[in-house]
GROMACS .gro file of C-alpha atoms in nm:
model
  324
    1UNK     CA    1   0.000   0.000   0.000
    2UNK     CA    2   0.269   0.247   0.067
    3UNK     CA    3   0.495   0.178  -0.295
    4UNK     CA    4   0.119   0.207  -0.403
    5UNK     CA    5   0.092   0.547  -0.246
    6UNK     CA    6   0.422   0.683  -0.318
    7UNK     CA    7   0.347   0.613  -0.703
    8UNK     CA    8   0.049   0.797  -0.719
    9UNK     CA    9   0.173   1.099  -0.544
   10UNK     CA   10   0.447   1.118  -0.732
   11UNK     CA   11   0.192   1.075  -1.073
   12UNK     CA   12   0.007   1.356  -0.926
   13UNK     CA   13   0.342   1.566  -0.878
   14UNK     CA   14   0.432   1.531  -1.262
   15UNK     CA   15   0.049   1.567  -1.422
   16UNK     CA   16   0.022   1.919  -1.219
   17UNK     CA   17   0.411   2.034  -1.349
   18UNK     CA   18   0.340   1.909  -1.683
   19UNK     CA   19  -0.012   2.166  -1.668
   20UNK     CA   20   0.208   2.447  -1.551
   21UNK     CA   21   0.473   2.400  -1.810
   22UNK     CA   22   0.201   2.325  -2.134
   23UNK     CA   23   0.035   2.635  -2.013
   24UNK     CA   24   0.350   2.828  -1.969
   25UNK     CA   25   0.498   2.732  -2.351
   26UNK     CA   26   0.120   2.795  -2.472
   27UNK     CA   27   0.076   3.129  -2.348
   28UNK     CA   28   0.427   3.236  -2.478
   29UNK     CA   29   0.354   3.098  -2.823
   30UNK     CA   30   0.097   3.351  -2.848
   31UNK     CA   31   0.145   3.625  -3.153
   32UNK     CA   32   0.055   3.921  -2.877
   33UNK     CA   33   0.204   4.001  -2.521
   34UNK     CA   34   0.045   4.061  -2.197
   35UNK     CA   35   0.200   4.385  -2.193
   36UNK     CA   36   0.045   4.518  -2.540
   37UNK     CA   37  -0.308   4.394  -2.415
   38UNK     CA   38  -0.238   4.580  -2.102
   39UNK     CA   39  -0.127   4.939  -2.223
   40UNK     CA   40  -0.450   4.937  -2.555
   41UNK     CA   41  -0.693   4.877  -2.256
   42UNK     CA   42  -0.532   5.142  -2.063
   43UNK     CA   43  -0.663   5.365  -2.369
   44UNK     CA   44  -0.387   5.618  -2.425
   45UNK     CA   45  -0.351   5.847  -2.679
   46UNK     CA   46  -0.057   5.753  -2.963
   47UNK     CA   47   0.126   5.429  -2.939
   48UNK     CA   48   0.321   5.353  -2.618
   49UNK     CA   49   0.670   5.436  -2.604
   50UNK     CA   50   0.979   5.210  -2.591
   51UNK     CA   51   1.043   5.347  -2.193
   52UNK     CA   52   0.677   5.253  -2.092
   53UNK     CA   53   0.715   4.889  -2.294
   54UNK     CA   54   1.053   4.843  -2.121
   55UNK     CA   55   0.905   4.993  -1.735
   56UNK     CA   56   0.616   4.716  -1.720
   57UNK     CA   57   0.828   4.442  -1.874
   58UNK     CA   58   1.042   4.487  -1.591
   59UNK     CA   59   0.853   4.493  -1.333
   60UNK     CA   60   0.635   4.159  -1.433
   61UNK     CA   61   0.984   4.042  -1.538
   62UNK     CA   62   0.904   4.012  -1.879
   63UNK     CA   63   1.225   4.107  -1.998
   64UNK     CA   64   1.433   3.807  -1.894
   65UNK     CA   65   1.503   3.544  -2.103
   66UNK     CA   66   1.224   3.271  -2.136
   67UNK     CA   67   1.384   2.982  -1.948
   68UNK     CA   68   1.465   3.247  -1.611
   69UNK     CA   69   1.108   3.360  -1.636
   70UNK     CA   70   0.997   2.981  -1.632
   71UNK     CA   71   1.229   2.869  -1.379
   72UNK     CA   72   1.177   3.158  -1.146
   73UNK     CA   73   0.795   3.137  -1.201
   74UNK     CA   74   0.827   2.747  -1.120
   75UNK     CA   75   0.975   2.758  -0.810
   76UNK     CA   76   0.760   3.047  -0.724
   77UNK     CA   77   0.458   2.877  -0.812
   78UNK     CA   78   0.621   2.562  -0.548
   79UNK     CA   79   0.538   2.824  -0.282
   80UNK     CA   80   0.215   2.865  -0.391
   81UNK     CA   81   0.348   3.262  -0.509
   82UNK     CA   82   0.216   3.326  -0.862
   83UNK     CA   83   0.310   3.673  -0.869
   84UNK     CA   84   0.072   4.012  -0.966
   85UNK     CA   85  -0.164   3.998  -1.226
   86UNK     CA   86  -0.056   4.203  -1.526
   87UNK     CA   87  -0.463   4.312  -1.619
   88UNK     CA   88  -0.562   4.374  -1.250
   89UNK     CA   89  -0.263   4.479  -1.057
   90UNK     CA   90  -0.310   4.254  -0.764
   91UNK     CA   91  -0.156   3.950  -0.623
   92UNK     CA   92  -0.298   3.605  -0.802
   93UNK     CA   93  -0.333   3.444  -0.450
   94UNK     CA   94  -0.566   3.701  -0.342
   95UNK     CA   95  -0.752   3.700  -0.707
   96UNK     CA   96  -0.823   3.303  -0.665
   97UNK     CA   97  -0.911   3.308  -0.268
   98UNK     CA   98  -1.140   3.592  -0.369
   99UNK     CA   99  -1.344   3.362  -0.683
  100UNK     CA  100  -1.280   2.989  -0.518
  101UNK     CA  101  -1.595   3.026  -0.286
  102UNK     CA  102  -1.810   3.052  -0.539
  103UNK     CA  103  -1.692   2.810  -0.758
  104UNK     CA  104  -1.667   2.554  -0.479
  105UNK     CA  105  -2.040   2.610  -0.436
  106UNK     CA  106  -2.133   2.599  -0.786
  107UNK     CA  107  -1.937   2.296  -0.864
  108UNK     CA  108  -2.019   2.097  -0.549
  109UNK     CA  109  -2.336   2.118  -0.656
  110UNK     CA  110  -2.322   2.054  -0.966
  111UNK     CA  111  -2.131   1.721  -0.868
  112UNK     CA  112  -2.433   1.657  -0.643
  113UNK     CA  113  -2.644   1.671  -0.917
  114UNK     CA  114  -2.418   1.416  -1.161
  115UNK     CA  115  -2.428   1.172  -0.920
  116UNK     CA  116  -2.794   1.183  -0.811
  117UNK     CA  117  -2.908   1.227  -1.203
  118UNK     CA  118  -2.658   0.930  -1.312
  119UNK     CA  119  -2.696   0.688  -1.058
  120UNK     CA  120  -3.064   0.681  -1.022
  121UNK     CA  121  -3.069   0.697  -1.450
  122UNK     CA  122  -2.832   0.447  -1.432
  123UNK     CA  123  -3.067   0.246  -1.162
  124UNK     CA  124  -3.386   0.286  -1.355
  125UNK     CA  125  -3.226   0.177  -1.659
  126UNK     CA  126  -3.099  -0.145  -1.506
  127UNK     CA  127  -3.391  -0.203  -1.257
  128UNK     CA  128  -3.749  -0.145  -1.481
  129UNK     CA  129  -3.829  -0.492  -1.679
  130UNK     CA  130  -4.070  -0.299  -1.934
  131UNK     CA  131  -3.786  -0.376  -2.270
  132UNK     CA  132  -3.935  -0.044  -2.456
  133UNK     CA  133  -3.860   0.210  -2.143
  134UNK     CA  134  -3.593   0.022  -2.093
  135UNK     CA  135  -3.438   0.116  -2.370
  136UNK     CA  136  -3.543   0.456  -2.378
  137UNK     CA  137  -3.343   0.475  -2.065
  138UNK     CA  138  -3.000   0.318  -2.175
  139UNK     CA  139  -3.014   0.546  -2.466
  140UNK     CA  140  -3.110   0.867  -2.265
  141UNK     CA  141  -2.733   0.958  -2.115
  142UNK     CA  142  -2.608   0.977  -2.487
  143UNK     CA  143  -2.871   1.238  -2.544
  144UNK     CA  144  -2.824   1.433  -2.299
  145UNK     CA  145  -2.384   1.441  -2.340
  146UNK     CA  146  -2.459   1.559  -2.705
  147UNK     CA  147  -2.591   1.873  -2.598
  148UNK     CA  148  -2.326   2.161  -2.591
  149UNK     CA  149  -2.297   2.315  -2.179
  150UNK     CA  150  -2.384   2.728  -2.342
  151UNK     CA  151  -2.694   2.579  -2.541
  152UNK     CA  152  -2.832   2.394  -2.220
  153UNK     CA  153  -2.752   2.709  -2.003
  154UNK     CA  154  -2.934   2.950  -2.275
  155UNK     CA  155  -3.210   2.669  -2.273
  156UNK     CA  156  -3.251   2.702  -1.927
  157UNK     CA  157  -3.271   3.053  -1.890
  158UNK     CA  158  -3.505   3.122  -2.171
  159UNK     CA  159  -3.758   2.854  -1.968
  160UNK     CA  160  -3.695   2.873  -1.609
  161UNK     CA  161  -3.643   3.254  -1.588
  162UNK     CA  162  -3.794   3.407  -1.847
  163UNK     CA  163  -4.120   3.178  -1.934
  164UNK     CA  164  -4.145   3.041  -1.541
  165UNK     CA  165  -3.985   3.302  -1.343
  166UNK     CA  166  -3.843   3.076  -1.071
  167UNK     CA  167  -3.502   3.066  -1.077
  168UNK     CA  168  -3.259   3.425  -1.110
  169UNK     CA  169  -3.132   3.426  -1.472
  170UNK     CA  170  -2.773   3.581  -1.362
  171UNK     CA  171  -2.614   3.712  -1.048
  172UNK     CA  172  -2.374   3.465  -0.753
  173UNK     CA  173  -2.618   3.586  -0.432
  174UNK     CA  174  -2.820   3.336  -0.284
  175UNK     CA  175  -2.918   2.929  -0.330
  176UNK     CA  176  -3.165   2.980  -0.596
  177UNK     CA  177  -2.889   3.124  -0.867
  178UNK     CA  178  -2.675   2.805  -0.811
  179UNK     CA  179  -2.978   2.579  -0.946
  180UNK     CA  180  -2.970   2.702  -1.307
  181UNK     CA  181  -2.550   2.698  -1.355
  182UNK     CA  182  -2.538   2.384  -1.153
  183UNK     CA  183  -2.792   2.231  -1.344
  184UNK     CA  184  -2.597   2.299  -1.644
  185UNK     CA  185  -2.273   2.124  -1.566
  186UNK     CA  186  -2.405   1.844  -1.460
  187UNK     CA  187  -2.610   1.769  -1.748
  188UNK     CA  188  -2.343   1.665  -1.999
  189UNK     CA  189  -2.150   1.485  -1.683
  190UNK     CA  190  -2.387   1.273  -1.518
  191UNK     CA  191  -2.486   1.165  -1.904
  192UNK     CA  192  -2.102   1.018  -1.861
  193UNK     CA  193  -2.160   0.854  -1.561
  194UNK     CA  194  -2.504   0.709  -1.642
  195UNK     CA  195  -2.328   0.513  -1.927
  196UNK     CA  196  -2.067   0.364  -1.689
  197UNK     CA  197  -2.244   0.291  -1.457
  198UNK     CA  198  -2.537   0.133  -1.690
  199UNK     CA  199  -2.289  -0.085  -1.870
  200UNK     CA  200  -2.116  -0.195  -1.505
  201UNK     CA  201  -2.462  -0.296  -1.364
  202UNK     CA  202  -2.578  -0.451  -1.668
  203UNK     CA  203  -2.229  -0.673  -1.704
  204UNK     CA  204  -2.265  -0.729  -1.322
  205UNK     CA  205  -2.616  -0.843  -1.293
  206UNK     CA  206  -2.512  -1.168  -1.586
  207UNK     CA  207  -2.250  -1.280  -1.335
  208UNK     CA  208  -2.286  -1.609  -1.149
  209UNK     CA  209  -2.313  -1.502  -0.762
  210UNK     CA  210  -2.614  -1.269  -0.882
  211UNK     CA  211  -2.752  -1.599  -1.056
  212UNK     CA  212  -2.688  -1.754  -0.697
  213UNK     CA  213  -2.897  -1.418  -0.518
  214UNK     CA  214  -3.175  -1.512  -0.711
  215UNK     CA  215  -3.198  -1.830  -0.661
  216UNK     CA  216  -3.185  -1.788  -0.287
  217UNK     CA  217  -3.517  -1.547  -0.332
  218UNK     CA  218  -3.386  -1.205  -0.261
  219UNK     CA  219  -3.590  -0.956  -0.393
  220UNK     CA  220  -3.485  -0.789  -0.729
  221UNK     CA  221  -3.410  -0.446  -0.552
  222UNK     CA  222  -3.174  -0.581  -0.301
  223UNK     CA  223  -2.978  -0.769  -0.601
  224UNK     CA  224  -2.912  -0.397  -0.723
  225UNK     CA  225  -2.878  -0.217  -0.399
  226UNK     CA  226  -2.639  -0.512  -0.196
  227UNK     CA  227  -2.489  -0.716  -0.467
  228UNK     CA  228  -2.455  -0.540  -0.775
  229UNK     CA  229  -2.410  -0.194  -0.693
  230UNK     CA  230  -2.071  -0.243  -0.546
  231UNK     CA  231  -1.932  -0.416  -0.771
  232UNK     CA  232  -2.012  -0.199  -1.102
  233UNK     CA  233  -1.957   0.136  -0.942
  234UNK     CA  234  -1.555   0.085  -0.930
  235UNK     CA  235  -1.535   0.248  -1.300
  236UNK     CA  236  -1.811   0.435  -1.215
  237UNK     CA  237  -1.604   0.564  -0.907
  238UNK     CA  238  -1.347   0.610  -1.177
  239UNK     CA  239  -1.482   0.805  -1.448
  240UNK     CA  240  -1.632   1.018  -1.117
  241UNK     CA  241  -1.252   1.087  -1.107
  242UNK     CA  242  -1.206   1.242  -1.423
  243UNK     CA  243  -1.555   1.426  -1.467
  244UNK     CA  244  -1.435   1.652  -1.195
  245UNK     CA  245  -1.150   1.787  -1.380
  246UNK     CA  246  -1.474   1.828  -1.687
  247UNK     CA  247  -1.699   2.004  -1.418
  248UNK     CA  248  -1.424   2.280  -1.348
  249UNK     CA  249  -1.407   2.323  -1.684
  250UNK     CA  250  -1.743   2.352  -1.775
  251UNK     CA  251  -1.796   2.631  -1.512
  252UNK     CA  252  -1.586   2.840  -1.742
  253UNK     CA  253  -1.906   2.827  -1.954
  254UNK     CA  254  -2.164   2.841  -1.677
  255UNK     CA  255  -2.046   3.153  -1.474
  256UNK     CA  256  -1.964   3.296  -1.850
  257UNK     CA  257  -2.368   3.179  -1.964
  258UNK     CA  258  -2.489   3.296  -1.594
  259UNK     CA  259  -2.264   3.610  -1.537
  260UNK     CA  260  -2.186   3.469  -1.198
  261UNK     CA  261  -1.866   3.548  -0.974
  262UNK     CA  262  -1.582   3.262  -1.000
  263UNK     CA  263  -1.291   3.092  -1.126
  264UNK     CA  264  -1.438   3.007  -1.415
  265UNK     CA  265  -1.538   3.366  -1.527
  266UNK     CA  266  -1.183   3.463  -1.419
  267UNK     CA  267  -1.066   3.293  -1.649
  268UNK     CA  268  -1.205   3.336  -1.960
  269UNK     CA  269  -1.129   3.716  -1.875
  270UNK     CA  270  -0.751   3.642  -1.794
  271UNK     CA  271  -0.715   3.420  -2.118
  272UNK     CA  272  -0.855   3.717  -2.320
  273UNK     CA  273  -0.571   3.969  -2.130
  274UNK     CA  274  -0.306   3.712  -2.209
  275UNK     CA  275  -0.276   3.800  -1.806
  276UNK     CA  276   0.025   3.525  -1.798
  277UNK     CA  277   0.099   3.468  -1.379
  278UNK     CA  278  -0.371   3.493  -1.368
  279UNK     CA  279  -0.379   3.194  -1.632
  280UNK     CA  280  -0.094   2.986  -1.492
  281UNK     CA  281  -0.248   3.047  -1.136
  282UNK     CA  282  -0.609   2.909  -1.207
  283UNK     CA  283  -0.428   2.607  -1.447
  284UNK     CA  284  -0.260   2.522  -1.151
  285UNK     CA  285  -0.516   2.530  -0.904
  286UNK     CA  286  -0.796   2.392  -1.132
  287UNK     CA  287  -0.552   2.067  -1.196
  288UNK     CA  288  -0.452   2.048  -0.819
  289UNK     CA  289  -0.826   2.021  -0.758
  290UNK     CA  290  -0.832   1.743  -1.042
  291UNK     CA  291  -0.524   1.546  -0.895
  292UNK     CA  292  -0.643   1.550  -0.575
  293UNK     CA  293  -0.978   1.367  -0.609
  294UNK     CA  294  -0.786   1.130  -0.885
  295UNK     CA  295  -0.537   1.063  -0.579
  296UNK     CA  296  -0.800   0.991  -0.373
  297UNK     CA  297  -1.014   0.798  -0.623
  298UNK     CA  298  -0.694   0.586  -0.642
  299UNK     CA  299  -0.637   0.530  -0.237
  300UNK     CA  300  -1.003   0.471  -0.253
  301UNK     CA  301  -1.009   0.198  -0.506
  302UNK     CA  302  -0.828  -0.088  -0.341
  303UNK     CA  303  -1.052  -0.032  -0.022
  304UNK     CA  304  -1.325  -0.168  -0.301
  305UNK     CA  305  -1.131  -0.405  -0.462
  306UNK     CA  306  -0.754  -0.489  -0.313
  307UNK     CA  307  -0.665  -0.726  -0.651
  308UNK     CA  308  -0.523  -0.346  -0.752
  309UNK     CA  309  -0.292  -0.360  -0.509
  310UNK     CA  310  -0.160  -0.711  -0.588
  311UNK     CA  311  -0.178  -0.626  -0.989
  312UNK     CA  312   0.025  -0.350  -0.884
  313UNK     CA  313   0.266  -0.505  -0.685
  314UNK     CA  314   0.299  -0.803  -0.966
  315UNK     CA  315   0.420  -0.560  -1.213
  316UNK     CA  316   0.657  -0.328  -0.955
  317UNK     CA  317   0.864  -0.687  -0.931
  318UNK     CA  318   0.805  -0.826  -1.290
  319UNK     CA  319   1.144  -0.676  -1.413
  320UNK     CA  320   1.301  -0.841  -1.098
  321UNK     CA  321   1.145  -1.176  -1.178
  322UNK     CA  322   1.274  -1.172  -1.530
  323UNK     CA  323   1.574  -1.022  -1.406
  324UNK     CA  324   1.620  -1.370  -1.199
   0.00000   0.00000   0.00000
């Protein structure tokens, strides 16, 4: 368990520097600089001059070669320093503590929501024996992950706000404007984990010790909810994993579609401003949030099922074995 441990920490280590560094060489590719973006919006009259150019470059460091900037960003960005923001002129740190709350809201709801709306799909489809609704049901999730996240927030809007009037259309202040922008992420995402988990159940309920259930006369529900269950959501518990790392991204959209305070809405804005340390900041802190629940997805999994730890193990010591 702990050469188990050590190996997924240190995956976890390399995925979030290999975000910062894509995101670093990405931003730099760019045809136009942070500082150019910075000085049009300032709206001055005639083009900047050479001193001005030179004065902000300096101070953001801009003017060092490439690999200092990365290396001295890097091991600033180990102390959790990502420097000012070139479009807003504050510290990053401050700039993300400011937007997390409300993205921790909107997102935590919104991974309510996938679960409840993919397992009990998921559930329905497996558990009715009617064949037609049936397979209305196991085709349902595909429906609903071919929608785009904008068109189901715009969807939403135009009939929950404007037609019914219940829900706020924009705005981050109070429970009732997290329904709408929650509701959107989690569309597309528990579609996701419907399938998984609809095509675990379904492979778990023709196995032999569910045969053996059956014949001892438990009922059909607690087949599902004590035998079956268990066993299929381990990809389910998976893919859970990875939609995450999907849900923080569709909030990008959703506080865009619902004008609503966040990380998400940050930024698109900071992308647009080229706002270099503001990007790298949120890249970092969006995959931190995704390698964290992967890490503990992993620790998780051989709790469910410890033959991971011994496939593990098997290939740790196959290059020792051959080695013999």
């Amino acid at each position: 368990m702990v050469q188990y441990t050590v190996r997924r920490v240190a995956q976890a280590i390399a995925v979030l520097w290999a975000a910062y560094t894509v995101t670093f060489v990405v931003l730099y590719a760019l045809p136009s600089d942070p500082v150019s973006i910075l000085l049009n919006q300032a709206g001055g009259t005639g083009r900047p001059s050479a001193d001005q150019v030179a004065k902000i470059q300096a101070a953001y460091g801009f003017d060092d070669p490439i690999v200092v900037q990365y290396w001295h960003h890097l091991v600033d960005a180990f102390q959790l320093d990502f420097g000012q923001s070139v479009s807003r002129g504050q510290s990053v740190t401050s700039l993300l503590a400011e937007n997390l709350p409300p993205t921790i809201a909107l997102t935590a709801m919104a991974l309510v929501l996938t679960t409840v709306i993919g397992g009990g799909l998921a559930f329905l489809a497996t558990y009715v024996g009617w064949r037609p609704l049936r397979s209305f049901l196991h085709r349902l999730p595909a429906v609903g992950v071919s929608f785009p996240t904008f068109w189901v927030g715009l969807l939403l809007i135009q009939l929950f706000s404007f037609s019914l009037g219940w829900f706020p259309a924009t705005g981050s202040s109070g429970v009732s404007s997290l329904v709408l922008p929650a509701l959107t992420m989690s569309l597309p995402t528990s579609g996701i984990l419907a399938q998984v988990l609809i095509r675990g159940l379904d492979d778990t309920l023709d196995q032999a010790h569910i045969a053996t259930a059956r014949a001892k006369g438990l009922s059909r529900f607690t087949i599902h909810t004590k035998h079956a269950l268990k066993n299929a959501s381990l990809p389910a518990l998976t893919i859970l994993g990875v939609l995450v790392g999907a849900t923080v991204t569709n909030a990008v959209v959703a506080e865009t579609v619902f004008s609503r305070l966040g990380i998400g809405r940050l930024a698109q804005q900071a992308v647009l401003a080229q706002d270099i340390p503001l990007v790298q900041g949120i890249v970092v802190l969006a995959a931190g949030v995704f390698v964290v629940v992967n890490l503990v997805v992993d620790l998780i999994y051989p709790l469910l099922d410890p033959r991971v730890l011994q496939h593990s193990s098997s290939r740790s010591l196959a290059p020792v074995e051959v080695a013999a």
